[in-house]
Short mmCIF file of C-alpha atoms in Angstrom, two decimals:
data_model
loop_
_atom_site.label_atom_id
_atom_site.label_comp_id
_atom_site.label_asym_id
_atom_site.label_seq_id
_atom_site.Cartn_x
_atom_site.Cartn_y
_atom_site.Cartn_z
CA MET A 1 45.09 29.23 57.25
CA TYR A 2 46.15 25.45 57.23
CA LEU A 3 43.45 22.77 57.99
CA VAL A 4 44.69 19.38 59.17
CA GLY A 5 42.07 16.43 59.45
CA PHE A 6 42.34 13.30 61.51
CA TYR A 7 39.73 10.54 60.70
CA SER A 8 39.08 6.72 60.72
CA PRO A 9 36.61 4.87 59.01
CA LYS A 10 35.78 2.89 62.23
CA ALA A 11 34.27 4.18 65.51
CA LYS A 12 36.45 4.24 68.84
CA SER A 13 39.78 4.20 67.07
CA GLY A 14 41.42 6.85 69.22
CA VAL A 15 41.13 9.70 66.75
CA THR A 16 39.97 12.07 69.11
CA GLU A 17 42.68 11.37 71.73
CA LEU A 18 45.34 11.53 68.98
CA SER A 19 44.10 14.50 67.38
CA LEU A 20 43.90 16.55 70.80
CA SER A 21 47.58 15.13 71.70
CA ILE A 22 48.63 16.94 68.40
CA TYR A 23 46.75 20.05 69.30
CA ASN A 24 48.27 20.39 72.65
CA TRP A 25 51.92 19.57 71.20
CA LEU A 26 51.49 22.47 68.68
CA LYS A 27 50.48 24.93 71.30
CA SER A 28 53.37 23.72 73.63
CA ASN A 29 56.06 23.29 70.99
CA THR A 30 55.47 26.31 68.51
CA THR A 31 54.43 29.98 68.46
CA LEU A 32 51.67 29.26 65.94
CA LEU A 33 47.96 30.07 66.79
CA VAL A 34 46.20 26.65 67.01
CA ALA A 35 42.48 25.86 67.00
CA PHE A 36 40.67 22.60 67.40
CA ILE A 37 37.46 21.40 65.78
CA SER A 38 35.62 18.31 67.08
CA TYR A 39 33.08 16.71 64.88
CA GLY A 40 31.34 15.17 68.05
CA PRO A 41 31.01 16.28 71.65
CA LEU A 42 34.15 16.31 74.11
CA GLU A 43 33.86 15.33 77.55
CA LYS A 44 36.68 17.15 79.44
CA GLU A 45 37.57 20.28 77.37
CA GLU A 46 35.87 23.32 77.62
CA ILE A 47 34.12 25.13 74.75
CA SER A 48 36.17 28.54 73.48
CA ASN A 49 37.02 30.48 70.52
CA GLU A 50 39.67 27.96 69.67
CA LEU A 51 38.23 24.71 70.80
CA ILE A 52 34.99 23.80 68.93
CA HIS A 53 32.60 21.10 70.09
CA GLU A 54 29.75 19.12 68.25
CA PHE A 55 30.77 20.47 64.80
CA SER A 56 28.26 17.84 63.49
CA LYS A 57 25.25 19.99 64.67
CA LEU A 58 26.05 22.68 62.23
CA THR A 59 24.82 22.87 58.72
CA LEU A 60 27.34 22.27 55.93
CA ILE A 61 27.18 25.87 55.04
CA GLU A 62 27.69 26.78 58.60
CA GLN A 63 30.63 24.49 58.83
CA LYS A 64 32.22 26.09 56.01
CA ARG A 65 31.61 29.27 57.12
CA LYS A 66 33.12 28.61 60.47
CA VAL A 67 36.39 27.11 59.08
CA LYS A 68 36.71 30.18 56.69
CA GLN A 69 36.38 32.34 59.95
CA LEU A 70 38.95 30.28 61.92
CA LYS A 71 41.48 30.43 58.94
CA LYS A 72 41.50 33.97 59.22
CA GLN A 73 42.33 33.98 62.85
CA PHE A 74 44.40 30.94 63.21
CA ASP A 75 47.71 29.41 61.66
CA ILE A 76 46.69 25.79 62.02
CA ILE A 77 43.43 24.22 62.62
CA ILE A 78 43.09 20.60 63.96
CA TYR A 79 39.83 18.89 62.48
CA ASP A 80 38.99 15.76 64.65
CA ALA A 81 36.60 14.17 62.16
CA SER A 82 36.27 11.01 64.22
CA SER A 83 33.09 9.21 63.61
CA GLN A 84 31.68 6.27 61.71
CA LEU A 85 31.75 6.67 57.77
CA SER A 86 28.90 9.46 57.39
CA ASP A 87 27.87 11.75 54.78
CA GLY A 88 28.37 14.95 57.03
CA VAL A 89 32.08 13.89 57.58
CA LEU A 90 32.66 13.05 53.77
CA LYS A 91 31.40 16.31 52.74
CA ILE A 92 33.65 18.43 54.97
CA LEU A 93 36.81 16.47 54.53
CA PRO A 94 37.64 17.65 51.07
CA ILE A 95 38.48 21.06 52.46
CA VAL A 96 41.33 19.85 54.46
CA ASP A 97 44.86 20.74 53.42
CA ARG A 98 46.27 17.45 54.87
CA LEU A 99 44.45 14.37 55.90
CA PHE A 100 45.58 11.72 58.52
CA VAL A 101 43.81 8.34 58.48
CA VAL A 102 44.15 6.57 61.87
CA GLY A 103 45.15 3.04 62.01
CA ASP A 104 47.87 1.33 59.54
CA GLU A 105 45.20 -1.16 58.48
CA HIS A 106 43.39 1.70 56.71
CA ARG A 107 46.13 2.74 54.54
CA ASP A 108 44.20 1.45 51.42
CA PHE A 109 41.22 3.48 52.53
CA ALA A 110 43.29 6.52 53.11
CA VAL A 111 44.65 6.41 49.42
CA LYS A 112 41.17 6.13 48.06
CA LEU A 113 39.69 8.84 50.22
CA HIS A 114 42.80 11.13 49.41
CA GLU A 115 42.03 10.39 45.52
CA ILE A 116 38.49 11.59 45.93
CA ILE A 117 39.75 14.70 47.79
CA GLN A 118 42.16 15.65 45.47
CA PHE A 119 39.50 15.05 42.41
CA ASN A 120 37.23 17.57 44.34
CA LYS A 121 39.82 20.23 44.70
CA ILE A 122 40.43 20.23 41.08
CA PHE A 123 37.19 22.21 40.88
CA ASP A 124 37.94 24.60 43.69
CA LYS A 125 39.12 27.88 42.07
CA SER A 126 41.48 28.56 45.17
CA VAL A 127 43.39 25.48 44.41
CA LYS A 128 43.15 25.29 40.61
CA ASN A 129 44.53 28.56 40.22
CA PHE A 130 48.00 28.43 38.58
CA ILE A 131 47.87 24.62 38.48
CA THR A 132 47.63 24.62 34.73
CA HIS A 133 50.57 26.68 34.15
CA LEU A 134 52.87 25.45 36.95
CA GLN A 135 52.28 21.78 36.47
CA GLY A 136 55.17 19.90 37.68
CA ASN A 137 56.88 22.63 39.34
CA LYS A 138 56.63 21.62 43.03
CA THR A 139 57.81 25.02 44.31
CA PHE A 140 54.39 26.27 43.57
CA ILE A 141 51.84 23.76 43.50
CA ILE A 142 50.67 21.27 46.32
CA ARG A 143 52.89 18.25 46.48
CA GLU A 144 52.09 15.26 44.15
CA ASN A 145 53.79 12.57 46.39
CA MET A 146 51.05 10.55 47.74
CA ASP A 147 52.97 9.28 50.91
CA GLN A 148 53.62 12.87 51.95
CA GLN A 149 49.81 13.94 51.63
CA VAL A 150 48.15 10.81 53.28
CA ILE A 151 49.60 8.60 56.12
CA GLY A 152 48.24 5.54 57.86
CA PHE A 153 49.87 5.10 61.35
CA ASN A 154 49.54 3.09 64.48
CA ASN A 155 47.87 5.10 67.21
CA LYS A 156 50.54 5.30 69.79
CA LYS A 157 51.41 8.31 72.03
CA LYS A 158 54.85 8.03 71.07
CA ASP A 159 53.70 9.24 67.50
CA THR A 160 52.71 12.55 68.75
CA ASP A 161 56.30 14.14 68.47
CA ASP A 162 56.67 12.94 64.87
CA ILE A 163 53.35 13.95 63.83
CA GLY A 164 53.54 17.33 65.27
CA GLN A 165 56.72 17.97 63.74
CA MET A 166 55.47 16.69 60.39
CA ILE A 167 52.43 19.06 60.47
CA TYR A 168 54.69 22.07 61.68
CA THR A 169 57.02 21.26 58.73
CA ASP A 170 54.26 20.88 56.23
CA TYR A 171 52.54 24.30 57.49
CA VAL A 172 55.91 26.11 56.97
CA THR A 173 56.22 24.61 53.41
CA TYR A 174 52.44 25.40 52.64
CA TYR A 175 52.84 29.03 53.78
CA LEU A 176 55.72 29.47 51.64
CA GLU A 177 54.25 27.90 48.65
CA ARG A 178 50.97 30.02 49.15
CA ASN A 179 53.04 33.26 49.22
CA LEU A 180 55.01 32.38 46.27
CA VAL A 181 51.83 31.70 44.21
CA GLU A 182 50.11 34.90 45.35
CA ASN A 183 53.13 36.90 44.65
CA ASN A 184 53.58 35.38 41.11
CA GLU A 185 49.95 35.80 40.31
CA LYS A 186 50.31 39.43 40.94
CA ILE A 187 53.26 39.79 38.81
CA LEU A 188 51.49 37.92 35.91
CA LYS A 189 48.55 40.21 36.33
CA LYS A 190 50.84 43.06 35.91
CA ILE A 191 52.50 41.48 32.88
CA LYS A 192 49.07 41.12 31.26
CA LEU A 193 48.45 44.85 31.47
CA ILE A 194 51.59 45.62 29.64
CA PRO A 195 50.77 46.64 26.00
CA LYS A 196 51.75 43.77 23.50
CA GLU A 197 54.22 45.84 21.62
CA ASN A 198 56.25 47.00 24.70
CA LEU A 199 56.44 43.75 26.56
CA TYR A 200 60.08 43.77 26.78
CA SER A 201 60.49 47.28 28.27
CA GLY A 202 57.43 46.68 30.49
CA LEU A 203 59.38 43.56 32.00
CA TYR A 204 62.29 45.62 32.40
CA ASP A 205 60.48 48.21 34.41
CA LEU A 206 59.29 45.21 36.41
CA GLY A 207 62.76 44.22 37.42
CA VAL A 208 63.83 41.73 34.74
CA ASP A 209 67.12 41.91 33.24
CA PHE A 210 66.86 43.71 29.88
CA GLU A 211 68.52 40.58 27.75
CA LYS A 212 66.01 38.14 29.46
CA ALA A 213 63.06 40.55 28.83
CA LEU A 214 63.98 41.06 25.17
CA LEU A 215 64.32 37.28 24.77
CA PHE A 216 61.05 36.42 26.50
CA HIS A 217 59.35 38.90 24.11
CA GLN A 218 60.69 37.12 21.18
CA TYR A 219 59.58 33.89 22.47
CA VAL A 220 56.11 35.16 23.12
CA THR A 221 56.08 36.61 19.52
CA LEU A 222 57.05 33.22 18.15
CA ARG A 223 54.37 31.33 20.04
CA GLU A 224 51.74 33.89 18.87
CA ALA A 225 52.97 33.65 15.24
CA LEU A 226 52.02 29.87 15.62
CA GLY A 227 48.67 30.85 16.21
CA GLN A 228 48.41 30.82 19.92
CA ASP A 229 46.60 33.28 21.95
CA TYR A 230 48.66 36.08 23.41
CA ILE A 231 47.39 35.83 26.95
CA GLU A 232 47.69 32.04 26.83
CA VAL A 233 51.17 32.31 25.82
CA LEU A 234 52.11 34.54 28.66
CA GLU A 235 50.58 32.21 31.22
CA THR A 236 52.10 29.20 29.61
CA LEU A 237 55.67 30.64 29.39
CA PHE A 238 55.55 32.72 32.56
CA PRO A 239 56.94 29.96 34.82
CA PHE A 240 60.07 29.72 32.64
CA LEU A 241 60.46 33.56 32.74
CA ILE A 242 60.30 33.33 36.59
CA ASN A 243 62.19 30.02 37.09
CA TYR A 244 64.81 29.83 34.16
CA SER A 245 67.89 31.69 33.92
CA PHE A 246 68.74 33.68 30.70
CA ALA A 247 70.86 30.86 29.51
CA GLU A 248 68.15 28.15 30.18
CA LEU A 249 65.46 30.31 28.56
CA LEU A 250 67.73 30.89 25.33
CA ASP A 251 68.40 27.09 25.06
CA LYS A 252 64.68 26.28 25.38
CA PHE A 253 63.82 29.17 22.81
CA GLN A 254 66.50 27.85 20.41
CA ASN A 255 65.38 24.25 20.72
CA GLU A 256 61.85 25.34 19.85
CA LEU A 257 62.86 27.49 17.10
CA HIS A 258 65.15 24.50 15.60
CA PHE A 259 62.25 22.09 15.95
CA ILE A 260 59.81 24.44 14.16
CA THR A 261 62.25 25.11 11.23
CA LYS A 262 62.95 21.33 10.74
CA LEU A 263 58.94 20.88 10.62
CA LYS A 264 59.03 23.56 7.78
#
């Protein structure tokens, strides 16, 4: 479900040792199902369903297929991408949910690489869904704080506990966010199926307070009267329906109405 990448732009930087220690920490300190992918060969660990060696020998299509399969079976996948800077590593890194770049001296590199990865994710439908409508609402979208997404650190064993805790916390947050997004996508789909003229009663049937449902209907009607597409209005205003109280939604509606009246 959740893919964590460990990487360094230089060879023999201790990435494998560190990522294996995090893998073992998660297995020992949590009840999560954890898998490990090694881009290169491992000398001591035996190959198993949860411990994959020599990932580099698979084609890019096979790599992505394997990751997709593992995500269905495991809660967290640790991806040891240790290698010199290579085309194969760069092609697979954009699918990670969190990236660690080993070595504090590589912090600038980490930020640049993260920017590239985030840019690539813009075109991934699974990531792009809802980002447009929920921009700025950190409850539902991937956190925007760069420091939380990419971290440069010195490769020391004493860091294992801190990094393990960080990954576990991030996984829990990711799990909650993902489920909230999926639940709200389902609700929005149901709202889109309600006949336009019965929007308020349809919302009430879905569990929205009657007054709030009626106000939302009026808000949608106002936006539509201004020339906006009905479905687009639903998508734009949906986050406010979900996150705002009746009083907050009323205040937003009245402010917009007042602004429009002044323009006229």
